[in-house]
PDB file of N, CA, C and O in Angstrom, chain B, residues numbered from 101:
ATOM      1  N   MET B 101       0.872  -1.124   0.024  1.00  0.00           N
ATOM      2  CA  MET B 101      -0.004  -0.122  -0.037  1.00  0.00           C
ATOM      3  C   MET B 101       0.788   1.163   0.002  1.00  0.00           C
ATOM      4  O   MET B 101       1.906   1.105   0.515  1.00  0.00           O
ATOM      5  N   THR B 102       0.347   2.333  -0.481  1.00  0.00           N
ATOM      6  CA  THR B 102       1.114   3.511  -0.749  1.00  0.00           C
ATOM      7  C   THR B 102       0.735   4.398   0.446  1.00  0.00           C
ATOM      8  O   THR B 102      -0.422   4.463   0.862  1.00  0.00           O
ATOM      9  N   ALA B 103       1.758   5.075   0.975  1.00  0.00           N
ATOM     10  CA  ALA B 103       1.599   6.139   2.109  1.00  0.00           C
ATOM     11  C   ALA B 103       1.249   7.370   1.520  1.00  0.00           C
ATOM     12  O   ALA B 103       1.720   7.786   0.461  1.00  0.00           O
ATOM     13  N   LEU B 104       0.292   8.035   2.326  1.00  0.00           N
ATOM     14  CA  LEU B 104      -0.269   9.381   1.994  1.00  0.00           C
ATOM     15  C   LEU B 104      -0.015  10.335   3.094  1.00  0.00           C
ATOM     16  O   LEU B 104      -0.358  10.040   4.239  1.00  0.00           O
ATOM     17  N   THR B 105       0.526  11.390   2.840  1.00  0.00           N
ATOM     18  CA  THR B 105       0.651  12.515   3.686  1.00  0.00           C
ATOM     19  C   THR B 105      -0.196  13.681   3.408  1.00  0.00           C
ATOM     20  O   THR B 105      -0.219  14.111   2.254  1.00  0.00           O
ATOM     21  N   ILE B 106      -0.899  14.247   4.330  1.00  0.00           N
ATOM     22  CA  ILE B 106      -1.912  15.411   4.031  1.00  0.00           C
ATOM     23  C   ILE B 106      -1.418  16.512   4.879  1.00  0.00           C
ATOM     24  O   ILE B 106      -1.377  16.374   6.102  1.00  0.00           O
ATOM     25  N   ARG B 107      -1.040  17.607   4.289  1.00  0.00           N
ATOM     26  CA  ARG B 107      -0.388  18.672   5.002  1.00  0.00           C
ATOM     27  C   ARG B 107      -1.462  19.840   5.232  1.00  0.00           C
ATOM     28  O   ARG B 107      -2.512  19.859   4.591  1.00  0.00           O
ATOM     29  N   ASP B 108      -1.191  20.649   6.024  1.00  0.00           N
ATOM     30  CA  ASP B 108      -2.177  21.887   6.281  1.00  0.00           C
ATOM     31  C   ASP B 108      -3.684  21.547   6.643  1.00  0.00           C
ATOM     32  O   ASP B 108      -4.651  22.160   6.190  1.00  0.00           O
ATOM     33  N   VAL B 109      -3.734  20.600   7.426  1.00  0.00           N
ATOM     34  CA  VAL B 109      -5.115  20.165   7.851  1.00  0.00           C
ATOM     35  C   VAL B 109      -5.482  21.169   8.979  1.00  0.00           C
ATOM     36  O   VAL B 109      -4.659  21.342   9.879  1.00  0.00           O
ATOM     37  N   PRO B 110      -6.592  21.803   8.992  1.00  0.00           N
ATOM     38  CA  PRO B 110      -6.929  22.810   9.947  1.00  0.00           C
ATOM     39  C   PRO B 110      -7.075  22.061  11.298  1.00  0.00           C
ATOM     40  O   PRO B 110      -7.506  20.916  11.426  1.00  0.00           O
ATOM     41  N   GLU B 111      -6.638  22.906  12.310  1.00  0.00           N
ATOM     42  CA  GLU B 111      -6.603  22.147  13.648  1.00  0.00           C
ATOM     43  C   GLU B 111      -8.024  21.863  14.210  1.00  0.00           C
ATOM     44  O   GLU B 111      -8.242  21.003  15.064  1.00  0.00           O
ATOM     45  N   SER B 112      -8.960  22.654  13.660  1.00  0.00           N
ATOM     46  CA  SER B 112     -10.378  22.342  14.143  1.00  0.00           C
ATOM     47  C   SER B 112     -10.759  21.095  13.429  1.00  0.00           C
ATOM     48  O   SER B 112     -11.258  20.211  14.126  1.00  0.00           O
ATOM     49  N   ALA B 113     -10.609  20.869  12.144  1.00  0.00           N
ATOM     50  CA  ALA B 113     -10.919  19.657  11.685  1.00  0.00           C
ATOM     51  C   ALA B 113     -10.186  18.427  12.149  1.00  0.00           C
ATOM     52  O   ALA B 113     -10.715  17.316  12.186  1.00  0.00           O
ATOM     53  N   LEU B 114      -8.851  18.696  12.527  1.00  0.00           N
ATOM     54  CA  LEU B 114      -8.121  17.478  12.927  1.00  0.00           C
ATOM     55  C   LEU B 114      -8.633  17.175  14.418  1.00  0.00           C
ATOM     56  O   LEU B 114      -8.523  16.022  14.835  1.00  0.00           O
ATOM     57  N   ALA B 115      -9.124  18.053  15.138  1.00  0.00           N
ATOM     58  CA  ALA B 115      -9.724  17.709  16.508  1.00  0.00           C
ATOM     59  C   ALA B 115     -10.922  16.955  16.274  1.00  0.00           C
ATOM     60  O   ALA B 115     -11.128  15.945  16.948  1.00  0.00           O
ATOM     61  N   ILE B 116     -11.781  17.351  15.345  1.00  0.00           N
ATOM     62  CA  ILE B 116     -13.023  16.568  15.046  1.00  0.00           C
ATOM     63  C   ILE B 116     -12.572  15.132  14.656  1.00  0.00           C
ATOM     64  O   ILE B 116     -13.100  14.170  15.214  1.00  0.00           O
ATOM     65  N   LEU B 117     -11.684  14.977  13.787  1.00  0.00           N
ATOM     66  CA  LEU B 117     -11.338  13.612  13.348  1.00  0.00           C
ATOM     67  C   LEU B 117     -10.715  12.777  14.505  1.00  0.00           C
ATOM     68  O   LEU B 117     -10.930  11.568  14.590  1.00  0.00           O
ATOM     69  N   LYS B 118      -9.965  13.430  15.361  1.00  0.00           N
ATOM     70  CA  LYS B 118      -9.433  12.562  16.356  1.00  0.00           C
ATOM     71  C   LYS B 118     -10.562  12.089  17.303  1.00  0.00           C
ATOM     72  O   LYS B 118     -10.661  10.942  17.739  1.00  0.00           O
ATOM     73  N   THR B 119     -11.435  13.159  17.576  1.00  0.00           N
ATOM     74  CA  THR B 119     -12.641  12.665  18.394  1.00  0.00           C
ATOM     75  C   THR B 119     -13.478  11.525  17.755  1.00  0.00           C
ATOM     76  O   THR B 119     -13.851  10.537  18.388  1.00  0.00           O
ATOM     77  N   ARG B 120     -13.714  11.728  16.574  1.00  0.00           N
ATOM     78  CA  ARG B 120     -14.499  10.617  15.863  1.00  0.00           C
ATOM     79  C   ARG B 120     -13.911   9.312  15.916  1.00  0.00           C
ATOM     80  O   ARG B 120     -14.509   8.270  16.185  1.00  0.00           O
ATOM     81  N   ALA B 121     -12.562   9.458  15.612  1.00  0.00           N
ATOM     82  CA  ALA B 121     -11.772   8.123  15.607  1.00  0.00           C
ATOM     83  C   ALA B 121     -11.758   7.534  16.962  1.00  0.00           C
ATOM     84  O   ALA B 121     -11.843   6.310  17.065  1.00  0.00           O
ATOM     85  N   ALA B 122     -11.656   8.315  18.061  1.00  0.00           N
ATOM     86  CA  ALA B 122     -11.689   7.707  19.356  1.00  0.00           C
ATOM     87  C   ALA B 122     -13.012   7.166  19.669  1.00  0.00           C
ATOM     88  O   ALA B 122     -13.081   6.121  20.316  1.00  0.00           O
ATOM     89  N   GLN B 123     -14.066   7.768  19.280  1.00  0.00           N
ATOM     90  CA  GLN B 123     -15.496   7.278  19.551  1.00  0.00           C
ATOM     91  C   GLN B 123     -15.760   6.027  18.782  1.00  0.00           C
ATOM     92  O   GLN B 123     -16.520   5.173  19.239  1.00  0.00           O
ATOM     93  N   ALA B 124     -15.160   5.887  17.626  1.00  0.00           N
ATOM     94  CA  ALA B 124     -15.022   4.462  16.795  1.00  0.00           C
ATOM     95  C   ALA B 124     -14.399   3.596  17.284  1.00  0.00           C
ATOM     96  O   ALA B 124     -14.599   2.444  16.901  1.00  0.00           O
ATOM     97  N   GLY B 125     -13.507   3.854  18.221  1.00  0.00           N
ATOM     98  CA  GLY B 125     -12.445   2.835  18.700  1.00  0.00           C
ATOM     99  C   GLY B 125     -11.441   2.605  17.792  1.00  0.00           C
ATOM    100  O   GLY B 125     -10.887   1.507  17.737  1.00  0.00           O
ATOM    101  N   LYS B 126     -11.089   3.694  16.938  1.00  0.00           N
ATOM    102  CA  LYS B 126      -9.894   3.434  15.919  1.00  0.00           C
ATOM    103  C   LYS B 126      -8.863   4.398  16.113  1.00  0.00           C
ATOM    104  O   LYS B 126      -9.071   5.407  16.786  1.00  0.00           O
ATOM    105  N   SER B 127      -7.735   4.154  15.556  1.00  0.00           N
ATOM    106  CA  SER B 127      -6.666   5.058  15.497  1.00  0.00           C
ATOM    107  C   SER B 127      -7.089   6.237  14.530  1.00  0.00           C
ATOM    108  O   SER B 127      -8.030   6.106  13.746  1.00  0.00           O
ATOM    109  N   LEU B 128      -6.340   7.402  14.629  1.00  0.00           N
ATOM    110  CA  LEU B 128      -6.773   8.421  13.481  1.00  0.00           C
ATOM    111  C   LEU B 128      -6.372   7.913  12.090  1.00  0.00           C
ATOM    112  O   LEU B 128      -6.979   8.301  11.091  1.00  0.00           O
ATOM    113  N   GLN B 129      -5.386   7.074  12.024  1.00  0.00           N
ATOM    114  CA  GLN B 129      -4.935   6.623  10.756  1.00  0.00           C
ATOM    115  C   GLN B 129      -6.034   5.569  10.168  1.00  0.00           C
ATOM    116  O   GLN B 129      -6.441   5.615   9.007  1.00  0.00           O
ATOM    117  N   ALA B 130      -6.392   4.756  10.995  1.00  0.00           N
ATOM    118  CA  ALA B 130      -7.489   3.742  10.487  1.00  0.00           C
ATOM    119  C   ALA B 130      -8.769   4.485  10.240  1.00  0.00           C
ATOM    120  O   ALA B 130      -9.442   4.107   9.281  1.00  0.00           O
ATOM    121  N   TYR B 131      -9.188   5.450  10.939  1.00  0.00           N
ATOM    122  CA  TYR B 131     -10.379   6.180  10.780  1.00  0.00           C
ATOM    123  C   TYR B 131     -10.350   6.930   9.475  1.00  0.00           C
ATOM    124  O   TYR B 131     -11.288   6.797   8.689  1.00  0.00           O
ATOM    125  N   THR B 132      -9.360   7.687   9.206  1.00  0.00           N
ATOM    126  CA  THR B 132      -9.125   8.513   8.004  1.00  0.00           C
ATOM    127  C   THR B 132      -9.012   7.522   6.856  1.00  0.00           C
ATOM    128  O   THR B 132      -9.544   7.869   5.802  1.00  0.00           O
ATOM    129  N   LEU B 133      -8.453   6.441   6.893  1.00  0.00           N
ATOM    130  CA  LEU B 133      -8.351   5.488   5.899  1.00  0.00           C
ATOM    131  C   LEU B 133      -9.712   4.951   5.272  1.00  0.00           C
ATOM    132  O   LEU B 133     -10.009   4.805   4.086  1.00  0.00           O
ATOM    133  N   ASP B 134     -10.492   4.687   6.488  1.00  0.00           N
ATOM    134  CA  ASP B 134     -11.776   4.162   6.218  1.00  0.00           C
ATOM    135  C   ASP B 134     -12.608   5.294   5.511  1.00  0.00           C
ATOM    136  O   ASP B 134     -13.348   4.973   4.581  1.00  0.00           O
ATOM    137  N   LEU B 135     -12.529   6.474   5.873  1.00  0.00           N
ATOM    138  CA  LEU B 135     -13.119   7.609   5.119  1.00  0.00           C
ATOM    139  C   LEU B 135     -12.678   7.754   3.608  1.00  0.00           C
ATOM    140  O   LEU B 135     -13.518   7.882   2.717  1.00  0.00           O
ATOM    141  N   LEU B 136     -11.370   7.727   3.374  1.00  0.00           N
ATOM    142  CA  LEU B 136     -10.725   7.744   2.122  1.00  0.00           C
ATOM    143  C   LEU B 136     -11.199   6.627   1.192  1.00  0.00           C
ATOM    144  O   LEU B 136     -11.483   6.858   0.017  1.00  0.00           O
ATOM    145  N   VAL B 137     -11.272   5.496   1.705  1.00  0.00           N
ATOM    146  CA  VAL B 137     -11.717   4.313   0.958  1.00  0.00           C
ATOM    147  C   VAL B 137     -13.249   4.372   0.700  1.00  0.00           C
ATOM    148  O   VAL B 137     -13.709   4.072  -0.402  1.00  0.00           O
ATOM    149  N   GLY B 138     -14.020   4.761   1.728  1.00  0.00           N
ATOM    150  CA  GLY B 138     -15.396   4.947   1.521  1.00  0.00           C
ATOM    151  C   GLY B 138     -15.728   6.099   0.353  1.00  0.00           C
ATOM    152  O   GLY B 138     -16.650   5.996  -0.457  1.00  0.00           O
ATOM    153  N   ALA B 139     -14.892   7.095   0.421  1.00  0.00           N
ATOM    154  CA  ALA B 139     -15.209   8.172  -0.544  1.00  0.00           C
ATOM    155  C   ALA B 139     -14.733   7.751  -1.896  1.00  0.00           C
ATOM    156  O   ALA B 139     -15.360   8.131  -2.885  1.00  0.00           O
ATOM    157  N   ALA B 140     -13.672   6.997  -2.019  1.00  0.00           N
ATOM    158  CA  ALA B 140     -13.238   6.415  -3.344  1.00  0.00           C
ATOM    159  C   ALA B 140     -14.101   5.378  -3.799  1.00  0.00           C
ATOM    160  O   ALA B 140     -14.160   5.211  -5.017  1.00  0.00           O
ATOM    161  N   THR B 141     -14.788   4.644  -3.047  1.00  0.00           N
ATOM    162  CA  THR B 141     -15.723   3.610  -3.639  1.00  0.00           C
ATOM    163  C   THR B 141     -17.080   3.743  -3.689  1.00  0.00           C
ATOM    164  O   THR B 141     -17.822   2.863  -4.124  1.00  0.00           O
ATOM    165  N   SER B 142     -17.498   4.958  -3.200  1.00  0.00           N
ATOM    166  CA  SER B 142     -18.924   5.372  -3.330  1.00  0.00           C
ATOM    167  C   SER B 142     -19.016   6.152  -4.651  1.00  0.00           C
ATOM    168  O   SER B 142     -18.210   7.038  -4.936  1.00  0.00           O
ATOM    169  N   PRO B 143     -20.021   5.788  -5.435  1.00  0.00           N
ATOM    170  CA  PRO B 143     -20.243   6.671  -6.742  1.00  0.00           C
ATOM    171  C   PRO B 143     -20.692   8.155  -6.224  1.00  0.00           C
ATOM    172  O   PRO B 143     -21.345   8.392  -5.207  1.00  0.00           O
ATOM    173  N   THR B 144     -20.218   9.037  -7.110  1.00  0.00           N
ATOM    174  CA  THR B 144     -20.586  10.571  -7.008  1.00  0.00           C
ATOM    175  C   THR B 144     -22.082  10.684  -7.505  1.00  0.00           C
ATOM    176  O   THR B 144     -22.663   9.755  -8.065  1.00  0.00           O
ATOM    177  N   LEU B 145     -22.576  11.768  -7.275  1.00  0.00           N
ATOM    178  CA  LEU B 145     -24.052  12.022  -7.807  1.00  0.00           C
ATOM    179  C   LEU B 145     -23.983  12.049  -9.302  1.00  0.00           C
ATOM    180  O   LEU B 145     -24.908  11.620  -9.991  1.00  0.00           O
ATOM    181  N   ALA B 146     -22.829  12.580  -9.829  1.00  0.00           N
ATOM    182  CA  ALA B 146     -22.752  12.653 -11.270  1.00  0.00           C
ATOM    183  C   ALA B 146     -22.588  11.214 -11.872  1.00  0.00           C
ATOM    184  O   ALA B 146     -23.183  10.875 -12.895  1.00  0.00           O
ATOM    185  N   GLU B 147     -21.793  10.435 -11.215  1.00  0.00           N
ATOM    186  CA  GLU B 147     -21.758   9.136 -11.738  1.00  0.00           C
ATOM    187  C   GLU B 147     -23.080   8.302 -11.651  1.00  0.00           C
ATOM    188  O   GLU B 147     -23.415   7.537 -12.555  1.00  0.00           O
ATOM    189  N   ILE B 148     -23.807   8.494 -10.515  1.00  0.00           N
ATOM    190  CA  ILE B 148     -25.123   7.689 -10.415  1.00  0.00           C
ATOM    191  C   ILE B 148     -26.093   8.413 -11.488  1.00  0.00           C
ATOM    192  O   ILE B 148     -26.861   7.698 -12.131  1.00  0.00           O
ATOM    193  N   THR B 149     -26.083   9.641 -11.673  1.00  0.00           N
ATOM    194  CA  THR B 149     -26.842  10.335 -12.773  1.00  0.00           C
ATOM    195  C   THR B 149     -26.548   9.631 -14.128  1.00  0.00           C
ATOM    196  O   THR B 149     -27.414   9.115 -14.833  1.00  0.00           O
ATOM    197  N   ALA B 150     -25.327   9.672 -14.381  1.00  0.00           N
ATOM    198  CA  ALA B 150     -24.835   9.119 -15.683  1.00  0.00           C
ATOM    199  C   ALA B 150     -25.262   7.717 -16.016  1.00  0.00           C
ATOM    200  O   ALA B 150     -25.745   7.409 -17.106  1.00  0.00           O
ATOM    201  N   ARG B 151     -25.034   6.783 -14.902  1.00  0.00           N
ATOM    202  CA  ARG B 151     -25.613   5.453 -15.019  1.00  0.00           C
ATOM    203  C   ARG B 151     -27.023   5.239 -15.196  1.00  0.00           C
ATOM    204  O   ARG B 151     -27.513   4.339 -15.879  1.00  0.00           O
ATOM    205  N   ALA B 152     -27.719   6.205 -14.478  1.00  0.00           N
ATOM    206  CA  ALA B 152     -29.336   6.142 -14.597  1.00  0.00           C
ATOM    207  C   ALA B 152     -29.710   6.531 -15.929  1.00  0.00           C
ATOM    208  O   ALA B 152     -30.559   5.885 -16.542  1.00  0.00           O
ATOM    209  N   GLU B 153     -29.100   7.609 -16.459  1.00  0.00           N
ATOM    210  CA  GLU B 153     -29.473   7.950 -17.874  1.00  0.00           C
ATOM    211  C   GLU B 153     -29.127   7.084 -18.974  1.00  0.00           C
ATOM    212  O   GLU B 153     -29.833   7.044 -19.982  1.00  0.00           O
ATOM    213  N   ALA B 154     -27.934   6.287 -18.824  1.00  0.00           N
ATOM    214  CA  ALA B 154     -27.652   5.285 -19.774  1.00  0.00           C
ATOM    215  C   ALA B 154     -28.523   4.063 -19.662  1.00  0.00           C
ATOM    216  O   ALA B 154     -28.812   3.402 -20.659  1.00  0.00           O
ATOM    217  N   GLU B 155     -28.952   3.755 -18.424  1.00  0.00           N
ATOM    218  CA  GLU B 155     -29.892   2.616 -18.264  1.00  0.00           C
ATOM    219  C   GLU B 155     -31.363   2.953 -18.650  1.00  0.00           C
ATOM    220  O   GLU B 155     -32.137   2.079 -19.040  1.00  0.00           O
ATOM    221  N   ALA B 156     -31.703   4.227 -18.526  1.00  0.00           N
ATOM    222  CA  ALA B 156     -33.036   4.652 -18.874  1.00  0.00           C
ATOM    223  C   ALA B 156     -33.237   4.927 -20.437  1.00  0.00           C
ATOM    224  O   ALA B 156     -34.347   4.992 -20.966  1.00  0.00           O
ATOM    225  N   SER B 157     -32.119   5.067 -21.053  1.00  0.00           N
ATOM    226  CA  SER B 157     -32.345   5.361 -22.468  1.00  0.00           C
ATOM    227  C   SER B 157     -33.065   4.174 -23.228  1.00  0.00           C
ATOM    228  O   SER B 157     -32.787   3.021 -22.899  1.00  0.00           O
ATOM    229  N   THR B 158     -33.852   4.385 -24.093  1.00  0.00           N
ATOM    230  CA  THR B 158     -34.560   3.348 -24.788  1.00  0.00           C
ATOM    231  C   THR B 158     -34.648   3.532 -26.311  1.00  0.00           C
ATOM    232  O   THR B 158     -34.408   4.604 -26.867  1.00  0.00           O
ATOM    233  N   THR B 159     -34.999   2.439 -26.921  1.00  0.00           N
ATOM    234  CA  THR B 159     -35.139   2.559 -28.566  1.00  0.00           C
ATOM    235  C   THR B 159     -36.586   2.192 -28.731  1.00  0.00           C
ATOM    236  O   THR B 159     -36.916   1.738 -29.826  1.00  0.00           O
ATOM    237  N   LEU B 160     -37.523   2.330 -27.762  1.00  0.00           N
ATOM    238  CA  LEU B 160     -38.783   1.904 -27.910  1.00  0.00           C
ATOM    239  C   LEU B 160     -39.420   3.044 -29.041  1.00  0.00           C
ATOM    240  O   LEU B 160     -39.013   4.202 -29.136  1.00  0.00           O
ATOM    241  N   THR B 161     -40.339   2.530 -29.740  1.00  0.00           N
ATOM    242  CA  THR B 161     -41.003   3.465 -30.795  1.00  0.00           C
ATOM    243  C   THR B 161     -42.397   3.411 -30.226  1.00  0.00           C
ATOM    244  O   THR B 161     -42.736   2.565 -29.398  1.00  0.00           O
ATOM    245  N   ILE B 162     -43.216   4.375 -30.718  1.00  0.00           N
ATOM    246  CA  ILE B 162     -44.649   4.530 -30.389  1.00  0.00           C
ATOM    247  C   ILE B 162     -45.236   3.256 -30.774  1.00  0.00           C
ATOM    248  O   ILE B 162     -45.936   2.711 -29.920  1.00  0.00           O
ATOM    249  N   THR B 163     -45.082   2.667 -31.914  1.00  0.00           N
ATOM    250  CA  THR B 163     -45.609   1.374 -32.140  1.00  0.00           C
ATOM    251  C   THR B 163     -45.354   0.307 -31.192  1.00  0.00           C
ATOM    252  O   THR B 163     -46.270  -0.470 -30.923  1.00  0.00           O
ATOM    253  N   ASP B 164     -44.136   0.175 -30.619  1.00  0.00           N
ATOM    254  CA  ASP B 164     -43.788  -0.676 -29.537  1.00  0.00           C
ATOM    255  C   ASP B 164     -44.775  -0.491 -28.294  1.00  0.00           C
ATOM    256  O   ASP B 164     -45.267  -1.458 -27.711  1.00  0.00           O
ATOM    257  N   VAL B 165     -44.995   0.701 -27.976  1.00  0.00           N
ATOM    258  CA  VAL B 165     -45.843   1.154 -26.883  1.00  0.00           C
ATOM    259  C   VAL B 165     -47.238   0.645 -27.117  1.00  0.00           C
ATOM    260  O   VAL B 165     -47.847  -0.012 -26.273  1.00  0.00           O
ATOM    261  N   ARG B 166     -47.719   0.971 -28.287  1.00  0.00           N
ATOM    262  CA  ARG B 166     -49.036   0.644 -28.543  1.00  0.00           C
ATOM    263  C   ARG B 166     -49.245  -0.903 -28.656  1.00  0.00           C
ATOM    264  O   ARG B 166     -50.265  -1.407 -28.185  1.00  0.00           O
ATOM    265  N   ASP B 167     -48.383  -1.588 -29.215  1.00  0.00           N
ATOM    266  CA  ASP B 167     -48.336  -3.108 -29.170  1.00  0.00           C
ATOM    267  C   ASP B 167     -48.523  -3.582 -27.790  1.00  0.00           C
ATOM    268  O   ASP B 167     -49.406  -4.388 -27.495  1.00  0.00           O
ATOM    269  N   ALA B 168     -47.765  -3.126 -27.016  1.00  0.00           N
ATOM    270  CA  ALA B 168     -47.698  -3.607 -25.611  1.00  0.00           C
ATOM    271  C   ALA B 168     -48.966  -3.232 -24.832  1.00  0.00           C
ATOM    272  O   ALA B 168     -49.368  -3.979 -23.939  1.00  0.00           O
ATOM    273  N   ILE B 169     -49.551  -2.198 -25.115  1.00  0.00           N
ATOM    274  CA  ILE B 169     -50.840  -1.760 -24.646  1.00  0.00           C
ATOM    275  C   ILE B 169     -51.885  -2.710 -25.196  1.00  0.00           C
ATOM    276  O   ILE B 169     -52.692  -3.223 -24.421  1.00  0.00           O
ATOM    277  N   ASP B 170     -51.909  -2.951 -26.403  1.00  0.00           N
ATOM    278  CA  ASP B 170     -52.850  -3.964 -27.018  1.00  0.00           C
ATOM    279  C   ASP B 170     -52.786  -5.181 -26.390  1.00  0.00           C
ATOM    280  O   ASP B 170     -53.819  -5.795 -26.124  1.00  0.00           O
ATOM    281  N   ASP B 171     -51.423  -5.709 -26.052  1.00  0.00           N
ATOM    282  CA  ASP B 171     -51.047  -7.072 -25.716  1.00  0.00           C
ATOM    283  C   ASP B 171     -51.771  -7.186 -24.285  1.00  0.00           C
ATOM    284  O   ASP B 171     -52.539  -8.118 -24.045  1.00  0.00           O
ATOM    285  N   ALA B 172     -51.490  -6.219 -23.387  1.00  0.00           N
ATOM    286  CA  ALA B 172     -52.161  -6.231 -22.124  1.00  0.00           C
ATOM    287  C   ALA B 172     -53.620  -6.170 -22.144  1.00  0.00           C
ATOM    288  O   ALA B 172     -54.272  -6.863 -21.364  1.00  0.00           O
ATOM    289  N   ARG B 173     -54.115  -5.469 -22.898  1.00  0.00           N
ATOM    290  CA  ARG B 173     -55.589  -5.428 -22.900  1.00  0.00           C
ATOM    291  C   ARG B 173     -56.113  -6.711 -23.529  1.00  0.00           C
ATOM    292  O   ARG B 173     -57.203  -7.087 -23.098  1.00  0.00           O
ATOM    293  N   ALA B 174     -55.549  -7.432 -24.446  1.00  0.00           N
ATOM    294  CA  ALA B 174     -55.995  -8.711 -24.980  1.00  0.00           C
ATOM    295  C   ALA B 174     -55.769  -9.737 -23.883  1.00  0.00           C
ATOM    296  O   ALA B 174     -56.449 -10.763 -23.898  1.00  0.00           O
ATOM    297  N   ALA B 175     -54.902  -9.546 -22.971  1.00  0.00           N
ATOM    298  CA  ALA B 175     -54.601 -10.617 -21.976  1.00  0.00           C
ATOM    299  C   ALA B 175     -55.635 -10.581 -20.731  1.00  0.00           C
ATOM    300  O   ALA B 175     -55.631 -11.429 -19.838  1.00  0.00           O
ATOM    301  N   ARG B 176     -56.478  -9.536 -20.793  1.00  0.00           N
ATOM    302  CA  ARG B 176     -57.524  -9.353 -19.739  1.00  0.00           C
ATOM    303  C   ARG B 176     -58.534 -10.453 -19.787  1.00  0.00           C
ATOM    304  O   ARG B 176     -59.472 -10.465 -18.989  1.00  0.00           O
TER     305      ARG B 176
END
């Protein structure tokens, strides 16, 4: 694994991270690693939107829709 150094972390943010790490029963390093891995593996809103748009695109024609309606009505 690669080491990562983060400089110029504001003291207020560092204090919050230390507190949250302690509350989670983790070292600051383990806690921040979990945060980074979570951020890297969770899709962004833009990625979710792009995926939804790709899956929602369709090549249905009006005839396909009408045929589906007619088939559903005939099945009643």
